[in-house]
């Protein structure tokens, strides 16, 4: 579903190989935030590697058109540490955006799904406000809800458990673990910089990105 | 030699920039069918609201005042007895030139700066990349609806600006100088044709499109720092004004010379 073949990028990767296949749940620990963010960009096609190949859903990123890349991203959910919300859209518009854009579901159907996900995450704040003044943890929960709504085949979490209180963390963790199991073949990729932030995540393997390569930890 | 090198560099940069603007507009036209997507339509209507409906009141007030100023100047020049000529000049000045031009200037002041700063801020906050990560093409979702909404708003605002200016002019002369409306209407109707109005609205359509392209392009150029946002809005304003005057000159030359 996602793999790197001898991918090199100055300052980050040196002929590095990594793969996550259907059903995998993997943790990747980077040494710094910079490395983690750059890796996220590589995995999502925002930054191209200097050499080597990056495959998303079987398609090599450097050889596909922008439309094909967008098509691949439709099946991918990215939950950013900041929430990744759009500042000029209200919370409910932010949540509905990808699904309303790509699917032909009615707003009512999307709303039913959205409320259900928000309830599971324990989010009960006003949805009719702009996200700017919301605290960071609420933005993270909203980012999670937005990604869950699209039911992606591949979901990448970017340090989402950092800075959450233990209550909220446990609830979010439970939802994240359940979400992975909900769809057969779904791939979950957890990017982080510290082991503490990925503690209790149900992952089948943990990789450390060090000196330009991925090292699997026993 | 160095001066010649600098001049040719600037010349090449200008050509490159114009190419960028045309590419942006070309992509916007290509993406027009995506207006059927709900979130894209929402951006389009929101832009119509901010760029058109919210500006409407100001356009009407400025239109009325401009009409009053013009009619006062014309009357002081040709006298109260030449109502037909006064009506003709009012139509020519307002419909041919000032209507599209002043409506465009109001749009630049209100919408060009807003679009450039909004897109610039979105770029700084990586929101445009976040949109891409959702599999949404920013050209379809952010640019195309802004271009068409602003072009449409420019046409409608120009039309109402011209109506307000003509009404303002007539109202002043009828109320303060007791000149009957019929006397003006003769001159106006004889000089106001569908072709005249069409050229005026064509101008406004081009102005609106150019303003939108420039402001979107400048907003998207903001990359690194928040201090680039005011620079982008300034450039959007100046370049929009510049293009509007160039287009105005070209169209006037083609249709009225």
CSV table of C-alpha atoms in Angstrom, one decimal:
chain,number,residue,atom,x,y,z
A,1,UNK,CA,0.0,0.0,0.0
A,2,UNK,CA,2.9,2.4,0.8
A,3,UNK,CA,6.5,1.6,0.3
A,4,UNK,CA,9.8,3.3,-0.2
A,5,UNK,CA,12.5,1.6,-2.4
A,6,UNK,CA,16.0,2.8,-1.9
A,7,UNK,CA,14.7,6.3,-1.4
A,8,UNK,CA,17.2,9.1,-0.8
A,9,UNK,CA,16.6,12.6,0.3
A,10,UNK,CA,19.3,14.9,1.4
A,11,UNK,CA,19.4,15.2,5.1
A,12,UNK,CA,16.7,12.5,5.7
A,13,UNK,CA,17.0,9.3,3.7
A,14,UNK,CA,19.9,7.4,2.3
A,15,UNK,CA,18.7,4.6,0.1
A,16,UNK,CA,16.1,3.8,2.7
A,17,UNK,CA,13.4,1.1,2.3
A,18,UNK,CA,10.2,0.8,4.1
A,19,UNK,CA,6.8,-0.7,3.5
A,20,UNK,CA,3.4,-1.0,5.0
A,21,UNK,CA,1.1,-3.5,3.5
A,22,UNK,CA,-2.6,-4.2,3.8
A,23,UNK,CA,-3.7,-4.5,7.4
A,24,UNK,CA,-0.4,-3.3,8.8
A,25,UNK,CA,-0.2,-0.9,11.8
A,26,UNK,CA,3.2,0.6,12.1
A,27,UNK,CA,5.0,3.1,14.2
A,28,UNK,CA,7.9,5.1,12.8
A,29,UNK,CA,10.0,7.0,15.3
A,30,UNK,CA,12.0,9.9,13.9
A,31,UNK,CA,14.9,11.6,15.8
A,32,UNK,CA,13.6,15.1,15.3
A,33,UNK,CA,10.4,16.9,14.4
A,34,UNK,CA,12.0,18.1,11.3
A,35,UNK,CA,12.8,14.6,10.2
A,36,UNK,CA,9.3,13.4,11.0
A,37,UNK,CA,7.7,16.3,9.1
A,38,UNK,CA,9.9,15.7,6.1
A,39,UNK,CA,9.1,12.0,6.2
A,40,UNK,CA,5.4,12.8,6.3
A,41,UNK,CA,5.8,15.1,3.2
A,42,UNK,CA,7.6,12.3,1.4
A,43,UNK,CA,5.0,9.7,2.2
A,44,UNK,CA,2.2,12.0,1.1
A,45,UNK,CA,3.8,13.1,-2.1
A,46,UNK,CA,4.3,16.7,-1.0
A,47,UNK,CA,8.1,16.4,-1.3
A,48,UNK,CA,9.8,14.3,-3.9
A,49,UNK,CA,12.9,12.2,-3.1
A,50,UNK,CA,16.2,12.9,-4.8
A,51,UNK,CA,16.4,9.3,-6.0
A,52,UNK,CA,14.7,5.9,-5.4
A,53,UNK,CA,11.0,5.2,-5.6
A,54,UNK,CA,8.0,6.0,-3.4
A,55,UNK,CA,4.8,4.0,-4.0
A,56,UNK,CA,1.4,4.9,-2.8
A,57,UNK,CA,-1.4,2.4,-3.5
A,58,UNK,CA,1.0,0.7,-6.0
A,59,UNK,CA,1.6,3.9,-8.0
A,60,UNK,CA,5.1,5.5,-8.1
A,61,UNK,CA,4.7,9.1,-7.0
A,62,UNK,CA,7.2,10.6,-9.4
A,63,UNK,CA,5.6,9.0,-12.4
A,64,UNK,CA,2.0,9.9,-11.8
A,65,UNK,CA,0.1,13.0,-12.7
A,66,UNK,CA,-1.2,15.5,-10.1
A,67,UNK,CA,-4.8,14.2,-10.7
A,68,UNK,CA,-3.6,10.6,-10.1
A,69,UNK,CA,-1.9,11.7,-6.9
A,70,UNK,CA,-5.0,13.5,-5.8
A,71,UNK,CA,-7.0,10.3,-6.5
A,72,UNK,CA,-4.5,8.4,-4.3
A,73,UNK,CA,-4.8,11.0,-1.5
A,74,UNK,CA,-8.6,10.5,-1.5
A,75,UNK,CA,-8.0,7.1,-0.1
A,76,UNK,CA,-5.6,8.4,2.4
A,77,UNK,CA,-6.3,10.2,5.7
A,78,UNK,CA,-3.6,12.4,7.3
A,79,UNK,CA,-4.1,13.5,10.9
A,80,UNK,CA,-1.7,16.3,11.6
A,81,UNK,CA,-0.4,17.2,14.9
A,82,UNK,CA,-1.9,20.7,14.5
A,83,UNK,CA,-5.2,19.3,13.4
A,84,UNK,CA,-4.7,20.7,9.9
A,85,UNK,CA,-7.9,22.6,10.0
A,86,UNK,CA,-8.8,25.4,7.5
A,87,UNK,CA,-9.0,28.7,9.4
A,88,UNK,CA,-11.7,30.3,7.3
A,89,UNK,CA,-14.1,27.3,7.5
A,90,UNK,CA,-16.3,26.7,10.5
A,91,UNK,CA,-15.6,23.5,12.4
A,92,UNK,CA,-18.5,21.5,10.8
A,93,UNK,CA,-17.4,22.7,7.3
A,94,UNK,CA,-13.9,21.6,8.1
A,95,UNK,CA,-15.1,18.2,9.1
A,96,UNK,CA,-17.4,17.7,6.1
A,97,UNK,CA,-15.0,19.2,3.5
A,98,UNK,CA,-13.2,16.1,2.2
A,99,UNK,CA,-16.3,13.9,2.2
A,100,UNK,CA,-18.6,16.6,0.7
A,101,UNK,CA,-16.0,17.2,-2.0
A,102,UNK,CA,-15.4,13.6,-3.0
A,103,UNK,CA,-18.6,11.8,-2.2
A,104,UNK,CA,-22.1,12.4,-3.3
A,105,UNK,CA,-23.6,12.0,0.2
A,106,UNK,CA,-26.1,14.5,1.4
A,107,UNK,CA,-25.1,16.9,4.2
A,108,UNK,CA,-27.6,15.1,6.5
A,109,UNK,CA,-25.9,11.7,6.0
A,110,UNK,CA,-22.5,13.3,6.5
A,111,UNK,CA,-23.8,15.0,9.6
A,112,UNK,CA,-25.1,11.8,11.1
A,113,UNK,CA,-21.7,10.1,10.6
A,114,UNK,CA,-19.9,13.2,11.9
A,115,UNK,CA,-21.9,13.4,15.1
A,116,UNK,CA,-21.3,9.7,15.7
A,117,UNK,CA,-17.5,10.0,15.4
A,118,UNK,CA,-17.4,13.2,17.5
A,119,UNK,CA,-19.4,11.4,20.2
A,120,UNK,CA,-16.9,8.5,20.2
A,121,UNK,CA,-14.1,11.0,20.5
A,122,UNK,CA,-15.9,12.8,23.3
A,123,UNK,CA,-16.0,16.1,21.5
A,124,UNK,CA,-19.0,18.1,22.5
A,125,UNK,CA,-18.1,21.7,21.7
A,126,UNK,CA,-19.9,24.1,19.3
A,127,UNK,CA,-19.4,23.1,15.7
A,128,UNK,CA,-20.6,26.4,14.3
A,129,UNK,CA,-17.5,28.3,15.2
A,130,UNK,CA,-14.2,29.0,13.4
A,131,UNK,CA,-11.4,26.7,14.7
A,132,UNK,CA,-8.8,29.4,15.4
A,133,UNK,CA,-9.5,30.0,19.1
A,134,UNK,CA,-9.9,26.3,19.9
A,135,UNK,CA,-7.3,24.7,22.1
A,136,UNK,CA,-4.7,22.4,20.4
A,137,UNK,CA,-6.1,19.2,21.7
A,138,UNK,CA,-9.6,20.0,20.3
A,139,UNK,CA,-8.0,20.7,16.9
A,140,UNK,CA,-6.3,17.3,17.1
A,141,UNK,CA,-9.6,15.6,17.8
A,142,UNK,CA,-11.3,17.4,15.0
A,143,UNK,CA,-8.5,16.4,12.7
A,144,UNK,CA,-9.0,12.8,13.7
A,145,UNK,CA,-12.8,13.1,13.1
A,146,UNK,CA,-12.2,14.6,9.7
A,147,UNK,CA,-9.9,11.7,8.6
A,148,UNK,CA,-12.3,9.1,10.1
A,149,UNK,CA,-15.2,10.5,8.2
A,150,UNK,CA,-13.6,9.6,4.9
A,151,UNK,CA,-13.0,6.0,6.0
A,152,UNK,CA,-9.5,5.9,4.3
A,153,UNK,CA,-7.6,2.8,3.4
A,154,UNK,CA,-4.4,4.3,4.7
A,155,UNK,CA,-4.2,6.6,7.6
A,156,UNK,CA,-1.2,8.5,8.8
A,157,UNK,CA,-1.1,9.9,12.3
A,158,UNK,CA,1.4,12.7,12.9
A,159,UNK,CA,2.2,12.8,16.7
A,160,UNK,CA,-1.4,13.1,17.5
A,161,UNK,CA,-1.1,11.8,21.1
A,162,UNK,CA,1.4,14.5,22.1
A,163,UNK,CA,0.1,16.9,24.7
A,164,UNK,CA,-3.2,15.2,25.4
A,165,UNK,CA,-4.4,14.6,28.9
A,166,UNK,CA,-4.5,11.0,29.9
A,167,UNK,CA,-8.3,10.8,29.8
A,168,UNK,CA,-8.5,12.3,26.3
A,169,UNK,CA,-5.5,10.2,25.2
A,170,UNK,CA,-7.0,7.0,26.3
A,171,UNK,CA,-10.3,7.7,24.6
A,172,UNK,CA,-8.6,8.8,21.4
A,173,UNK,CA,-6.4,5.7,21.5
A,174,UNK,CA,-9.3,3.4,21.9
A,175,UNK,CA,-11.1,5.0,18.9
A,176,UNK,CA,-7.9,4.9,16.8
A,177,UNK,CA,-7.3,1.2,17.6
A,178,UNK,CA,-10.9,0.4,16.8
A,179,UNK,CA,-10.8,2.4,13.6
A,180,UNK,CA,-7.8,0.3,12.4
A,181,UNK,CA,-9.7,-2.9,12.9
A,182,UNK,CA,-13.0,-1.6,11.5
A,183,UNK,CA,-12.0,-2.0,7.9
A,184,UNK,CA,-10.1,-5.1,6.6
A,185,UNK,CA,-6.8,-4.2,5.1
A,186,UNK,CA,-6.6,-0.7,6.5
A,187,UNK,CA,-3.1,0.5,7.0
A,188,UNK,CA,-2.3,2.7,10.0
A,189,UNK,CA,1.0,4.6,10.2
A,190,UNK,CA,2.0,6.4,13.4
A,191,UNK,CA,4.7,9.0,13.1
A,192,UNK,CA,6.3,10.3,16.3
A,193,UNK,CA,9.5,11.4,17.8
A,194,UNK,CA,9.2,9.8,21.2
A,195,UNK,CA,8.2,6.4,22.4
A,196,UNK,CA,6.0,7.9,25.1
A,197,UNK,CA,3.7,9.5,22.6
A,198,UNK,CA,3.0,6.1,20.9
A,199,UNK,CA,2.7,4.1,24.1
A,200,UNK,CA,-0.2,1.6,24.1
A,201,UNK,CA,-0.7,1.8,20.3
A,202,UNK,CA,-1.5,-1.5,18.8
A,203,UNK,CA,1.2,-1.7,16.2
A,204,UNK,CA,2.6,-4.8,14.6
A,205,UNK,CA,6.1,-3.3,14.2
A,206,UNK,CA,8.1,-0.3,15.3
A,207,UNK,CA,10.6,1.4,13.1
A,208,UNK,CA,13.2,3.9,14.0
A,209,UNK,CA,14.4,6.4,11.3
A,210,UNK,CA,18.1,6.8,12.1
A,211,UNK,CA,21.0,7.8,10.0
A,212,UNK,CA,18.9,7.9,6.8
A,213,UNK,CA,17.5,4.4,7.2
A,214,UNK,CA,14.6,2.6,8.9
A,215,UNK,CA,15.6,0.1,11.5
A,216,UNK,CA,13.0,-2.3,12.8
A,217,UNK,CA,12.9,-2.7,16.5
A,218,UNK,CA,12.3,-6.1,18.1
B,1,UNK,CA,25.7,47.0,-20.1
B,2,UNK,CA,24.5,46.3,-16.6
B,3,UNK,CA,21.5,48.5,-17.1
B,4,UNK,CA,20.6,46.7,-20.3
B,5,UNK,CA,20.9,43.4,-18.5
B,6,UNK,CA,18.7,44.6,-15.7
B,7,UNK,CA,16.1,45.9,-18.2
B,8,UNK,CA,16.0,42.6,-20.1
B,9,UNK,CA,15.7,40.7,-16.8
B,10,UNK,CA,12.7,42.8,-15.8
B,11,UNK,CA,11.2,42.4,-19.3
B,12,UNK,CA,11.6,38.6,-19.0
B,13,UNK,CA,10.1,38.6,-15.5
B,14,UNK,CA,7.1,40.5,-16.8
B,15,UNK,CA,6.5,38.0,-19.6
B,16,UNK,CA,6.9,35.2,-17.1
B,17,UNK,CA,4.4,36.8,-14.7
B,18,UNK,CA,1.9,37.4,-17.5
B,19,UNK,CA,2.3,33.7,-18.5
B,20,UNK,CA,1.6,32.8,-14.9
B,21,UNK,CA,-1.6,34.8,-14.9
B,22,UNK,CA,-2.8,33.3,-18.2
B,23,UNK,CA,-2.0,29.8,-16.9
B,24,UNK,CA,-4.0,30.5,-13.7
B,25,UNK,CA,-6.9,31.8,-15.8
B,26,UNK,CA,-6.7,28.9,-18.2
B,27,UNK,CA,-6.7,26.4,-15.4
B,28,UNK,CA,-9.7,28.3,-13.8
B,29,UNK,CA,-11.7,28.0,-17.1
B,30,UNK,CA,-10.7,24.3,-17.3
B,31,UNK,CA,-11.9,23.7,-13.8
B,32,UNK,CA,-15.3,25.5,-14.3
B,33,UNK,CA,-17.2,22.1,-14.5
B,34,UNK,CA,-16.2,21.5,-10.9
B,35,UNK,CA,-18.5,24.3,-9.7
B,36,UNK,CA,-21.1,21.5,-9.4
B,37,UNK,CA,-19.2,20.2,-6.3
B,38,UNK,CA,-20.9,21.6,-3.2
B,39,UNK,CA,-17.9,22.9,-1.3
B,40,UNK,CA,-16.6,24.6,-4.4
B,41,UNK,CA,-20.0,26.2,-4.9
B,42,UNK,CA,-19.9,27.3,-1.3
B,43,UNK,CA,-16.6,29.1,-1.9
B,44,UNK,CA,-18.1,30.7,-5.1
B,45,UNK,CA,-21.2,32.0,-3.3
B,46,UNK,CA,-19.2,33.2,-0.3
B,47,UNK,CA,-16.9,35.2,-2.7
B,48,UNK,CA,-20.0,36.6,-4.4
B,49,UNK,CA,-21.3,37.6,-1.0
B,50,UNK,CA,-18.0,39.3,0.2
B,51,UNK,CA,-17.0,40.7,-3.2
B,52,UNK,CA,-20.4,41.6,-4.6
B,53,UNK,CA,-23.2,41.8,-2.1
B,54,UNK,CA,-21.2,43.4,0.8
B,55,UNK,CA,-19.7,45.9,-1.7
B,56,UNK,CA,-23.1,46.7,-3.2
B,57,UNK,CA,-24.0,49.5,-0.8
B,58,UNK,CA,-20.7,51.3,-1.1
B,59,UNK,CA,-20.9,51.0,-4.9
B,60,UNK,CA,-24.3,52.6,-4.9
B,61,UNK,CA,-23.3,55.5,-2.6
B,62,UNK,CA,-20.1,56.2,-4.6
B,63,UNK,CA,-22.1,55.9,-7.9
B,64,UNK,CA,-24.7,58.4,-6.7
B,65,UNK,CA,-22.0,60.9,-5.6
B,66,UNK,CA,-20.1,60.5,-8.9
B,67,UNK,CA,-23.3,61.1,-10.8
B,68,UNK,CA,-23.9,64.3,-8.8
B,69,UNK,CA,-20.4,65.5,-9.3
B,70,UNK,CA,-20.4,64.8,-13.1
B,71,UNK,CA,-23.8,66.4,-13.8
B,72,UNK,CA,-22.8,69.4,-11.7
B,73,UNK,CA,-19.6,69.8,-13.8
B,74,UNK,CA,-21.3,69.3,-17.1
B,75,UNK,CA,-24.1,71.7,-16.2
B,76,UNK,CA,-21.6,74.4,-15.2
B,77,UNK,CA,-19.8,73.9,-18.5
B,78,UNK,CA,-22.7,73.7,-20.9
B,79,UNK,CA,-25.5,75.4,-18.9
B,80,UNK,CA,-28.9,74.4,-17.9
B,81,UNK,CA,-30.5,74.8,-21.4
B,82,UNK,CA,-28.5,71.9,-23.0
B,83,UNK,CA,-30.3,69.1,-21.2
B,84,UNK,CA,-30.0,66.7,-24.2
B,85,UNK,CA,-26.2,67.3,-24.5
B,86,UNK,CA,-25.9,67.0,-20.7
B,87,UNK,CA,-27.7,63.6,-20.7
B,88,UNK,CA,-25.5,62.4,-23.6
B,89,UNK,CA,-22.2,63.4,-21.8
B,90,UNK,CA,-23.4,61.8,-18.6
B,91,UNK,CA,-24.1,58.5,-20.3
B,92,UNK,CA,-20.8,58.6,-22.2
B,93,UNK,CA,-18.7,59.4,-19.2
B,94,UNK,CA,-20.4,57.0,-16.8
B,95,UNK,CA,-21.2,54.1,-19.1
B,96,UNK,CA,-18.1,54.2,-21.3
B,97,UNK,CA,-15.5,55.0,-18.8
B,98,UNK,CA,-16.1,55.8,-15.2
B,99,UNK,CA,-18.6,53.0,-14.4
B,100,UNK,CA,-16.4,50.0,-15.1
B,101,UNK,CA,-13.2,51.9,-14.0
B,102,UNK,CA,-14.5,53.1,-10.6
B,103,UNK,CA,-16.3,49.8,-9.9
B,104,UNK,CA,-13.0,48.0,-10.6
B,105,UNK,CA,-11.2,50.4,-8.2
B,106,UNK,CA,-13.7,49.7,-5.5
B,107,UNK,CA,-13.3,45.9,-6.1
B,108,UNK,CA,-9.5,46.2,-5.9
B,109,UNK,CA,-9.7,48.1,-2.6
B,110,UNK,CA,-12.1,45.6,-1.1
B,111,UNK,CA,-11.6,42.2,-2.7
B,112,UNK,CA,-8.1,42.1,-4.3
B,113,UNK,CA,-6.5,42.9,-1.0
B,114,UNK,CA,-8.7,40.4,0.9
B,115,UNK,CA,-8.1,37.6,-1.6
B,116,UNK,CA,-4.3,38.1,-1.6
B,117,UNK,CA,-4.0,38.3,2.2
B,118,UNK,CA,-6.4,35.4,2.7
B,119,UNK,CA,-4.5,33.1,0.3
B,120,UNK,CA,-1.2,34.3,1.7
B,121,UNK,CA,-2.2,33.5,5.2
B,122,UNK,CA,-3.5,30.1,4.2
B,123,UNK,CA,-0.1,29.4,2.5
B,124,UNK,CA,1.9,30.4,5.6
B,125,UNK,CA,-0.2,28.2,7.8
B,126,UNK,CA,0.2,25.3,5.3
B,127,UNK,CA,-3.5,25.2,4.8
B,128,UNK,CA,-3.3,25.0,1.1
B,129,UNK,CA,-1.1,21.9,1.5
B,130,UNK,CA,-3.6,20.5,3.9
B,131,UNK,CA,-6.2,20.9,1.3
B,132,UNK,CA,-4.0,19.0,-1.2
B,133,UNK,CA,-3.6,16.2,1.4
B,134,UNK,CA,-7.3,15.7,1.3
B,135,UNK,CA,-7.0,15.0,-2.4
B,136,UNK,CA,-8.5,18.4,-3.3
B,137,UNK,CA,-6.9,20.4,-6.0
B,138,UNK,CA,-6.5,24.0,-4.6
B,139,UNK,CA,-6.9,25.4,-8.1
B,140,UNK,CA,-10.4,23.9,-8.2
B,141,UNK,CA,-11.4,24.6,-4.7
B,142,UNK,CA,-9.7,28.0,-4.0
B,143,UNK,CA,-8.8,29.7,-7.2
B,144,UNK,CA,-11.5,28.9,-9.8
B,145,UNK,CA,-14.5,30.0,-7.6
B,146,UNK,CA,-12.8,33.2,-6.6
B,147,UNK,CA,-12.0,34.1,-10.3
B,148,UNK,CA,-15.5,33.6,-11.5
B,149,UNK,CA,-17.2,35.1,-8.5
B,150,UNK,CA,-15.1,38.2,-8.8
B,151,UNK,CA,-15.6,38.5,-12.5
B,152,UNK,CA,-19.4,38.1,-12.1
B,153,UNK,CA,-19.4,40.6,-9.2
B,154,UNK,CA,-17.5,43.1,-11.2
B,155,UNK,CA,-20.2,43.0,-14.0
B,156,UNK,CA,-23.1,43.3,-11.7
B,157,UNK,CA,-21.5,46.0,-9.5
B,158,UNK,CA,-20.6,48.0,-12.6
B,159,UNK,CA,-24.2,47.8,-13.9
B,160,UNK,CA,-25.6,49.1,-10.6
B,161,UNK,CA,-22.8,51.7,-10.3
B,162,UNK,CA,-23.8,53.1,-13.7
B,163,UNK,CA,-27.5,53.1,-12.7
B,164,UNK,CA,-26.8,54.9,-9.5
B,165,UNK,CA,-24.6,57.5,-11.1
B,166,UNK,CA,-27.2,58.2,-13.8
B,167,UNK,CA,-29.9,58.4,-11.2
B,168,UNK,CA,-27.8,60.6,-8.9
B,169,UNK,CA,-27.2,63.0,-11.8
B,170,UNK,CA,-30.8,63.2,-12.8
B,171,UNK,CA,-32.0,63.5,-9.2
B,172,UNK,CA,-29.8,66.5,-8.5
B,173,UNK,CA,-30.8,68.4,-11.7
B,174,UNK,CA,-34.5,67.6,-11.2
B,175,UNK,CA,-34.6,68.5,-7.6
B,176,UNK,CA,-32.2,71.5,-7.3
B,177,UNK,CA,-32.4,73.0,-10.8
B,178,UNK,CA,-35.9,71.9,-11.8
B,179,UNK,CA,-34.9,70.5,-15.1
B,180,UNK,CA,-37.5,68.0,-16.3
B,181,UNK,CA,-36.4,64.4,-16.5
B,182,UNK,CA,-37.8,64.0,-20.1
B,183,UNK,CA,-35.2,66.5,-21.4
B,184,UNK,CA,-32.4,64.4,-20.1
B,185,UNK,CA,-33.9,61.1,-21.1
B,186,UNK,CA,-33.9,62.2,-24.8
B,187,UNK,CA,-30.1,62.6,-24.8
B,188,UNK,CA,-29.6,59.6,-22.7
B,189,UNK,CA,-31.7,57.2,-24.8
B,190,UNK,CA,-30.1,58.5,-28.0
B,191,UNK,CA,-26.6,57.7,-26.8
B,192,UNK,CA,-27.3,54.6,-24.7
B,193,UNK,CA,-27.4,51.5,-26.9
B,194,UNK,CA,-27.1,47.8,-26.2
B,195,UNK,CA,-23.7,47.9,-27.8
B,196,UNK,CA,-22.6,50.7,-25.5
B,197,UNK,CA,-23.7,48.9,-22.4
B,198,UNK,CA,-22.2,45.6,-23.7
B,199,UNK,CA,-18.8,47.1,-24.1
B,200,UNK,CA,-19.1,48.6,-20.6
B,201,UNK,CA,-20.0,45.2,-19.1
B,202,UNK,CA,-17.3,43.5,-21.2
B,203,UNK,CA,-14.8,45.9,-19.7
B,204,UNK,CA,-16.0,45.1,-16.2
B,205,UNK,CA,-15.8,41.4,-17.0
B,206,UNK,CA,-12.2,41.7,-18.1
B,207,UNK,CA,-11.4,43.9,-15.1
B,208,UNK,CA,-12.9,41.5,-12.6
B,209,UNK,CA,-11.1,38.5,-14.2
B,210,UNK,CA,-7.7,40.4,-14.2
B,211,UNK,CA,-8.1,41.5,-10.6
B,212,UNK,CA,-9.0,38.0,-9.5
B,213,UNK,CA,-6.1,36.5,-11.3
B,214,UNK,CA,-3.6,39.0,-10.0
B,215,UNK,CA,-4.8,38.8,-6.4
B,216,UNK,CA,-4.9,35.0,-6.4
B,217,UNK,CA,-1.4,34.8,-8.0
B,218,UNK,CA,0.0,37.2,-5.4
B,219,UNK,CA,-1.6,35.4,-2.5
B,220,UNK,CA,-0.2,32.0,-3.7
B,221,UNK,CA,3.3,33.5,-4.0
B,222,UNK,CA,3.5,34.1,-0.2
B,223,UNK,CA,5.6,31.2,1.1
B,224,UNK,CA,7.9,31.9,4.0
B,225,UNK,CA,7.0,34.7,6.3
B,226,UNK,CA,4.0,36.6,7.5
B,227,UNK,CA,5.7,39.9,6.4
B,228,UNK,CA,5.2,38.8,2.8
B,229,UNK,CA,1.4,39.1,3.2
B,230,UNK,CA,1.3,43.0,3.2
B,231,UNK,CA,3.8,42.9,0.4
B,232,UNK,CA,1.5,40.6,-1.6
B,233,UNK,CA,-1.6,42.8,-1.0
B,234,UNK,CA,0.3,45.9,-2.1
B,235,UNK,CA,1.5,44.1,-5.2
B,236,UNK,CA,-2.0,42.8,-5.9
B,237,UNK,CA,-3.4,46.3,-5.6
B,238,UNK,CA,-0.8,48.0,-7.8
B,239,UNK,CA,-0.7,45.4,-10.4
B,240,UNK,CA,-4.5,45.1,-10.6
B,241,UNK,CA,-4.8,48.9,-11.0
B,242,UNK,CA,-2.1,48.8,-13.7
B,243,UNK,CA,-3.9,46.0,-15.6
B,244,UNK,CA,-7.3,47.6,-15.3
B,245,UNK,CA,-6.0,50.8,-16.9
B,246,UNK,CA,-4.2,48.9,-19.6
B,247,UNK,CA,-7.3,47.0,-20.5
B,248,UNK,CA,-9.4,50.1,-20.3
B,249,UNK,CA,-7.1,51.9,-22.8
B,250,UNK,CA,-7.1,48.9,-25.2
B,251,UNK,CA,-10.9,48.4,-25.1
B,252,UNK,CA,-11.6,52.1,-25.5
B,253,UNK,CA,-9.2,52.2,-28.4
B,254,UNK,CA,-10.8,49.2,-30.1
B,255,UNK,CA,-14.5,50.2,-29.6
B,256,UNK,CA,-14.6,53.9,-29.4
B,257,UNK,CA,-11.8,55.3,-31.6
